[in-house]
Coordinates of C-alpha atoms in Angstrom, one line a residue:
M1203 CA -33.2 -4.0 9.1
G1204 CA -33.8 -3.9 5.3
L1205 CA -33.6 -5.6 2.0
I1206 CA -31.5 -4.7 -1.1
E1207 CA -33.0 -6.3 -4.2
T1208 CA -30.6 -7.0 -7.1
E1209 CA -30.7 -9.0 -10.3
H1210 CA -28.7 -11.7 -8.6
G1211 CA -30.8 -12.0 -5.4
V1212 CA -31.8 -10.1 -2.3
V1213 CA -29.4 -9.0 0.4
E1214 CA -30.7 -8.9 4.0
T1215 CA -29.2 -6.0 5.9
P1216 CA -27.2 -5.0 7.9
C1217 CA -24.5 -7.3 6.5
L1218 CA -20.8 -7.7 6.0
V1219 CA -19.5 -7.5 2.4
P1220 CA -16.4 -9.7 2.2
V1221 CA -13.7 -8.5 -0.2
A1222 CA -13.0 -10.4 -3.4
T1223 CA -10.2 -8.1 -4.6
Q1224 CA -9.3 -9.8 -7.8
A1225 CA -12.6 -11.6 -8.4
V1226 CA -11.7 -14.1 -5.6
V1227 CA -11.8 -14.3 -1.9
K1228 CA -8.2 -15.3 -1.3
T1229 CA -7.7 -19.1 -0.7
L1230 CA -11.4 -19.9 -1.4
D1231 CA -13.5 -20.8 -4.5
S1232 CA -16.9 -19.2 -4.9
K1233 CA -18.8 -22.3 -3.6
E1234 CA -16.8 -22.2 -0.4
V1235 CA -17.5 -18.5 0.0
E1236 CA -21.2 -19.2 -0.4
E1237 CA -21.1 -21.8 2.4
T1238 CA -19.8 -19.1 4.8
K1239 CA -23.2 -17.4 4.7
S1240 CA -21.8 -14.5 2.6
Q1241 CA -24.6 -12.7 0.8
I1242 CA -22.7 -10.2 -1.4
L1243 CA -19.0 -9.6 -2.3
I1244 CA -17.1 -6.5 -3.4
S1245 CA -14.4 -6.7 -6.1
N1246 CA -11.7 -4.1 -6.8
T1247 CA -12.0 -2.1 -10.1
F1248 CA -8.4 -0.9 -10.0
H1249 CA -6.9 -4.4 -9.7
L1250 CA -9.2 -5.9 -12.3
H1251 CA -8.5 -3.1 -14.7
L1252 CA -4.8 -3.8 -14.4
K1253 CA -5.2 -7.6 -14.7
P1254 CA -6.8 -9.3 -16.5
G1255 CA -8.5 -6.2 -17.8
E1256 CA -12.3 -5.4 -18.0
K1257 CA -12.4 -6.5 -21.7
I1258 CA -11.4 -10.1 -20.8
V1259 CA -13.9 -10.2 -17.9
E1260 CA -16.6 -8.8 -20.2
K1261 CA -15.8 -11.4 -22.9
A1262 CA -16.1 -14.1 -20.3
G1263 CA -19.7 -13.1 -19.5
Q1264 CA -18.8 -10.4 -16.9
L1265 CA -17.8 -10.9 -13.3
H1266 CA -20.6 -13.2 -12.1
E1267 CA -19.9 -15.7 -14.9
F1268 CA -16.1 -15.1 -14.8
M1269 CA -15.9 -16.0 -11.1
N1270 CA -18.9 -18.4 -10.9
W1271 CA -20.6 -16.3 -8.2
K1272 CA -24.4 -16.5 -8.4
R1273 CA -25.2 -13.9 -5.7
P1274 CA -25.0 -10.1 -5.7
L1275 CA -21.7 -8.2 -6.4
M1276 CA -20.3 -4.7 -5.9
T1277 CA -17.3 -3.1 -7.5
D1278 CA -15.6 -0.1 -6.0
S1279 CA -14.7 2.9 -8.1
A1280 CA -10.8 2.5 -8.1
G1281 CA -10.5 5.9 -6.4
Y1282 CA -9.0 4.6 -3.1
Q1283 CA -6.3 2.5 -4.8
V1284 CA -5.4 5.2 -7.3
F1285 CA -5.0 7.9 -4.6
S1286 CA -3.1 5.5 -2.3
L1287 CA -0.5 5.4 -5.1
G1288 CA -0.1 9.1 -4.4
F1289 CA 0.2 10.5 -0.9
G1290 CA -0.3 7.0 0.6
T1291 CA 3.0 5.9 -1.1
D1292 CA 4.7 9.3 -0.5
Y1293 CA 4.2 9.2 3.3
G1294 CA 4.0 5.4 3.9
L1295 CA 0.8 3.4 3.7
G1296 CA -1.2 2.8 6.9
S1297 CA -3.2 5.3 9.0
K1298 CA -0.8 5.0 12.0
I1299 CA 2.2 6.0 9.9
L1300 CA 0.2 8.9 8.3
K1301 CA -0.9 10.1 11.7
S1302 CA 2.7 10.1 13.0
H1303 CA 3.7 12.3 10.0
S1304 CA 0.7 14.6 10.9
E1305 CA 1.9 14.9 14.5
K1306 CA 5.3 16.0 13.3
G1307 CA 3.6 18.8 11.3
E1308 CA 3.9 17.1 7.9
I1309 CA 0.5 18.3 6.6
I1310 CA -0.7 18.1 3.0
K1311 CA -1.8 21.6 1.9
A1312 CA -4.0 22.8 -0.9
G1313 CA -2.2 22.8 -4.2
V1314 CA 0.3 20.1 -3.2
Q1315 CA 0.6 17.2 -5.7
P1316 CA 1.7 13.7 -4.8
Q1317 CA 4.9 12.5 -6.4
R1318 CA 3.7 9.4 -8.2
I1319 CA 0.3 10.5 -9.6
K1320 CA -1.0 13.6 -11.2
I1321 CA -4.4 14.8 -10.2
N1322 CA -6.3 17.2 -12.5
D1323 CA -9.9 18.3 -12.9
D1324 CA -10.7 15.3 -15.1
G1325 CA -9.2 12.5 -13.1
V1326 CA -5.8 11.0 -12.2
E1327 CA -2.7 10.1 -14.3
F1328 CA -0.5 7.3 -13.0
R1329 CA 1.9 4.6 -13.9
S1330 CA 0.7 1.0 -13.8
P1331 CA 2.3 -0.8 -10.8
V1332 CA 2.2 -4.0 -13.0
N1333 CA 4.1 -2.9 -16.1
G1334 CA 4.7 0.8 -15.8
D1335 CA 2.3 1.8 -18.6
K1336 CA 0.9 5.4 -18.4
L1337 CA -2.8 5.2 -17.3
F1338 CA -5.6 7.6 -16.7
I1339 CA -8.8 7.1 -14.6
G1340 CA -11.5 9.7 -14.0
P1341 CA -15.2 9.5 -13.4
K1342 CA -16.1 8.5 -17.0
E1343 CA -13.4 5.9 -17.2
S1344 CA -14.3 4.4 -13.8
I1345 CA -18.0 4.0 -14.8
K1346 CA -17.0 2.5 -18.2
I1347 CA -14.7 -0.1 -16.5
Q1348 CA -17.4 -1.0 -13.9
E1349 CA -20.1 -1.3 -16.6
R1350 CA -17.9 -3.8 -18.4
L1351 CA -17.2 -5.7 -15.2
G1352 CA -21.0 -6.0 -14.7
A1353 CA -21.5 -6.0 -10.9
D1354 CA -25.0 -5.3 -9.5
I1355 CA -23.8 -2.3 -7.5
I1356 CA -21.1 0.2 -8.6
F1357 CA -19.6 3.3 -7.1
A1358 CA -18.9 6.8 -8.2
F1359 CA -15.3 7.9 -8.7
D1360 CA -14.1 10.1 -5.8
E1361 CA -10.9 11.4 -4.2
C1362 CA -10.1 9.7 -0.9
T1363 CA -8.0 12.2 0.9
A1364 CA -5.1 11.2 3.3
P1365 CA -5.6 11.7 7.0
L1366 CA -2.9 14.4 7.0
A1367 CA -4.6 16.7 4.5
D1368 CA -5.5 20.1 5.8
I1369 CA -9.0 21.6 5.5
E1370 CA -8.2 23.7 2.4
Y1371 CA -6.9 20.6 0.6
V1372 CA -10.0 18.6 1.6
K1373 CA -12.3 21.5 0.5
N1374 CA -10.7 21.5 -3.0
S1375 CA -10.8 17.7 -3.1
L1376 CA -14.5 17.7 -2.1
E1377 CA -15.3 20.1 -5.0
K1378 CA -13.8 17.5 -7.4
T1379 CA -15.6 14.6 -5.8
H1380 CA -18.9 16.4 -6.1
R1381 CA -18.3 17.4 -9.7
W1382 CA -17.2 13.9 -10.5
A1383 CA -20.4 12.5 -8.9
K1384 CA -22.5 14.3 -11.4
V1385 CA -20.3 13.1 -14.3
C1386 CA -20.7 9.5 -13.1
L1387 CA -24.5 9.8 -13.0
K1388 CA -24.5 11.2 -16.5
A1389 CA -21.9 8.6 -17.8
K1390 CA -23.8 5.5 -16.6
K1391 CA -25.6 3.7 -19.4
T1392 CA -26.6 0.4 -17.7
D1393 CA -29.2 -0.7 -15.2
Q1394 CA -26.6 -1.2 -12.5
A1395 CA -27.2 0.5 -9.2
L1396 CA -24.9 3.5 -8.8
Y1397 CA -23.8 4.7 -5.3
G1398 CA -22.5 8.1 -4.7
I1399 CA -19.6 8.6 -2.1
V1400 CA -19.6 11.0 0.8
Q1401 CA -16.2 12.4 1.7
G1402 CA -15.0 15.3 3.9
S1403 CA -12.3 13.7 6.0
R1404 CA -12.4 14.5 9.8
F1405 CA -14.1 17.9 9.3
K1406 CA -17.8 17.9 10.4
D1407 CA -18.9 20.9 8.3
L1408 CA -17.4 19.3 5.1
R1409 CA -18.9 15.9 5.9
L1410 CA -22.3 17.5 6.3
E1411 CA -21.9 19.5 3.1
S1412 CA -20.9 16.4 1.2
A1413 CA -23.8 14.3 2.6
K1414 CA -26.3 16.9 1.7
F1415 CA -24.9 17.3 -1.8
I1416 CA -24.5 13.6 -2.6
G1417 CA -27.7 12.8 -0.9
G1418 CA -29.5 15.3 -3.1
L1419 CA -28.4 13.6 -6.3
D1420 CA -30.2 10.7 -8.0
F1421 CA -28.0 7.9 -6.7
D1422 CA -29.4 4.4 -5.9
G1423 CA -27.5 4.3 -2.6
F1424 CA -24.6 5.9 -0.9
G1425 CA -21.0 5.0 0.2
I1426 CA -19.3 6.7 3.1
G1427 CA -15.5 6.9 2.6
G1428 CA -12.4 8.4 4.1
E1429 CA -11.1 8.5 7.6
F1430 CA -13.1 8.3 10.8
G1431 CA -11.0 9.6 13.6
N1432 CA -8.8 7.9 16.1
D1433 CA -11.3 5.8 18.2
K1434 CA -14.5 3.9 17.8
E1435 CA -16.8 6.4 19.4
T1436 CA -15.5 9.2 17.1
M1437 CA -16.0 6.9 14.1
A1438 CA -19.6 6.2 15.1
K1439 CA -20.3 10.0 15.6
M1440 CA -18.9 10.8 12.2
V1441 CA -21.0 8.1 10.5
E1442 CA -24.1 9.5 12.3
W1443 CA -23.4 13.0 11.0
V1444 CA -23.5 11.6 7.4
V1445 CA -26.4 9.2 7.8
D1446 CA -28.7 11.8 9.3
E1447 CA -28.3 13.8 6.0
L1448 CA -28.9 10.9 3.6
P1449 CA -32.2 9.7 2.3
E1450 CA -33.6 7.2 4.7
K1451 CA -35.0 4.8 2.2
K1452 CA -31.7 4.3 0.2
P1453 CA -28.9 1.9 1.4
R1454 CA -25.8 3.3 3.1
H1455 CA -22.5 1.4 2.6
L1456 CA -19.5 2.1 4.8
L1457 CA -16.2 1.6 2.9
G1458 CA -13.4 -0.3 4.5
V1459 CA -14.7 -0.7 8.1
G1460 CA -15.9 -3.9 9.8
Y1461 CA -14.0 -5.2 12.8
L1462 CA -16.3 -7.2 15.1
E1463 CA -16.2 -4.4 17.7
D1464 CA -17.2 -1.9 15.0
M1465 CA -20.3 -3.7 13.8
E1466 CA -22.9 -2.8 16.4
L1467 CA -21.6 0.8 16.6
I1468 CA -21.8 1.4 12.8
I1469 CA -25.1 -0.4 12.5
K1470 CA -26.7 1.7 15.3
A1471 CA -25.3 4.7 13.5
G1472 CA -27.4 3.8 10.4
V1473 CA -25.1 1.8 8.2
D1474 CA -26.7 -1.0 6.1
T1475 CA -23.6 -2.7 4.5
F1476 CA -19.9 -2.5 5.2
D1477 CA -16.9 -4.1 3.5
C1478 CA -13.8 -5.3 5.4
T1479 CA -10.7 -7.4 4.8
V1480 CA -10.3 -8.3 8.5
P1481 CA -11.7 -11.9 8.5
T1482 CA -9.8 -12.9 5.4
H1483 CA -6.6 -10.9 6.0
Y1484 CA -6.2 -12.2 9.6
A1485 CA -6.9 -15.8 8.5
R1486 CA -3.9 -15.6 6.1
H1487 CA -1.8 -14.6 9.1
G1488 CA -2.9 -17.5 11.2
I1489 CA -5.5 -15.8 13.3
A1490 CA -8.9 -17.3 14.1
F1491 CA -11.8 -15.3 15.5
T1492 CA -13.8 -17.2 18.1
S1493 CA -16.4 -16.6 20.8
K1494 CA -13.5 -16.6 23.3
G1495 CA -11.5 -14.0 21.3
K1496 CA -8.7 -14.2 18.8
L1497 CA -6.4 -17.3 18.6
N1498 CA -3.0 -17.2 17.0
M1499 CA -3.0 -20.7 15.5
K1500 CA 0.7 -20.6 14.7
Q1501 CA 1.5 -21.0 18.4
I1502 CA 3.0 -24.4 19.1
K1503 CA 0.6 -25.0 22.1
F1504 CA -2.2 -25.7 19.7
L1505 CA -0.4 -28.8 18.4
K1506 CA -1.6 -30.4 21.7
S1507 CA -5.2 -29.3 21.4
H1508 CA -7.5 -31.8 19.8
E1509 CA -10.6 -29.7 19.9
P1510 CA -12.4 -27.4 17.4
L1511 CA -11.4 -23.7 16.9
D1512 CA -14.7 -22.8 18.6
K1513 CA -17.0 -25.3 20.3
N1514 CA -19.9 -23.0 19.7
C1515 CA -19.3 -22.7 16.0
L1516 CA -21.3 -24.6 13.4
C1517 CA -19.0 -23.9 10.4
S1518 CA -17.7 -26.8 8.3
V1519 CA -14.2 -26.3 9.7
C1520 CA -15.2 -26.5 13.4
Q1521 CA -17.4 -29.6 12.6
N1522 CA -14.6 -31.5 10.8
Y1523 CA -11.2 -30.3 11.9
K1524 CA -9.3 -29.7 15.2
K1525 CA -6.8 -27.1 16.4
D1526 CA -3.8 -29.5 16.3
Y1527 CA -4.3 -30.2 12.6
I1528 CA -4.8 -26.6 11.6
C1529 CA -1.7 -25.6 13.6
H1530 CA 0.2 -28.4 11.9
L1531 CA -0.8 -27.1 8.5
L1532 CA 0.3 -23.6 9.3
K1533 CA 3.6 -24.8 10.7
A1534 CA 4.1 -26.9 7.5
N1535 CA 3.3 -23.8 5.3
E1536 CA 0.4 -25.7 3.7
I1537 CA -2.1 -23.3 2.1
T1538 CA -5.1 -25.5 3.2
G1539 CA -4.5 -24.1 6.7
L1540 CA -5.1 -20.6 5.4
K1541 CA -8.2 -21.8 3.6
L1542 CA -9.7 -23.4 6.7
L1543 CA -9.1 -20.3 8.8
T1544 CA -10.7 -18.1 6.1
I1545 CA -13.8 -20.3 6.0
H1546 CA -14.1 -20.2 9.7
N1547 CA -13.5 -16.4 10.1
L1548 CA -16.0 -15.5 7.4
W1549 CA -18.6 -17.8 9.0
H1550 CA -17.9 -16.2 12.4
F1551 CA -18.2 -12.6 11.0
N1552 CA -21.4 -13.4 9.0
T1553 CA -22.9 -15.1 12.0
F1554 CA -22.1 -12.1 14.2
A1555 CA -23.9 -9.8 11.7
E1556 CA -26.8 -12.3 11.5
E1557 CA -27.2 -12.1 15.3
I1558 CA -27.4 -8.3 15.1
R1559 CA -30.1 -8.6 12.5
N1560 CA -32.0 -11.0 14.8
K1561 CA -31.6 -8.5 17.7
I1562 CA -33.1 -5.8 15.4
K1563 CA -36.0 -8.1 14.6
R1564 CA -36.6 -8.7 18.3
G1565 CA -36.5 -4.9 18.9
E1566 CA -33.4 -5.2 21.1
I1567 CA -31.4 -2.6 19.0

């Protein structure tokens, strides 16, 4: 267990970092997010760069003021989204689809360029998915955008390789990511905490090389990105490889992982914080996470159930609303139903992380 001190408060770790992609947790206002026990949020540099633009956010007093969020904030580097426009779009987004291509022998080899973006030594050229404008983001640009957005913690620009990249492609990519890490450190002019990102895909020797290199630089903390194998045990092992090579006294953040069943595994592997869209994304599809498992609240049977989503839950939704009403809202396509499920799911996930922290305090983990 640990503490991350920022200008906007202290984060008690390990903890979930809910995703506020466009400076908002979808369906909720900032006060409602606070009431779910969320300690820190992560916003998306790529999307905020496209709209409304970092200049507008900066003029509004930067992200905290813009979105009226008083607690700590992270912004990612934009790397994942930029590179997803490339091979992710070429081969179909989603790891399962990418893996199916890989099984058919469709491997991305060194020197191959994606169709929709152009990667060079300085960064990535691409067309805006909003208006088609020609854009460029590299390490210097990423840092400048994140400085103007003003989050407490920012990330170095990296290439997030697709799961079907071969070892030679990943080696070349890693060289860029490491070179860009140094550029990011040199480019930063603010007091924001800067995290370096470890890559290396599924290859242990490259993961270790990256962890040693990034861990040896003067970053304030570290992100762990990329793919983590086909099952939970493999993921935990891969995270352990990396964590063992990183400085123990600096925070480690796992990017894009955080199912309930992942939490204890990644925390035991040494992760301090982790961001995940699962609680909010599933809520918008009518799914509630409870102590008895997942509930699809769109099912008509819940119209006859006048009881809370979870009798063991202390969130404001479970204290004030019943399954029949939430099911009705979803059937009627009322957005309040999505909001209620989002509040409940975030509370459930944050409480789950809180219970792990308490186990650590009691010496049970």
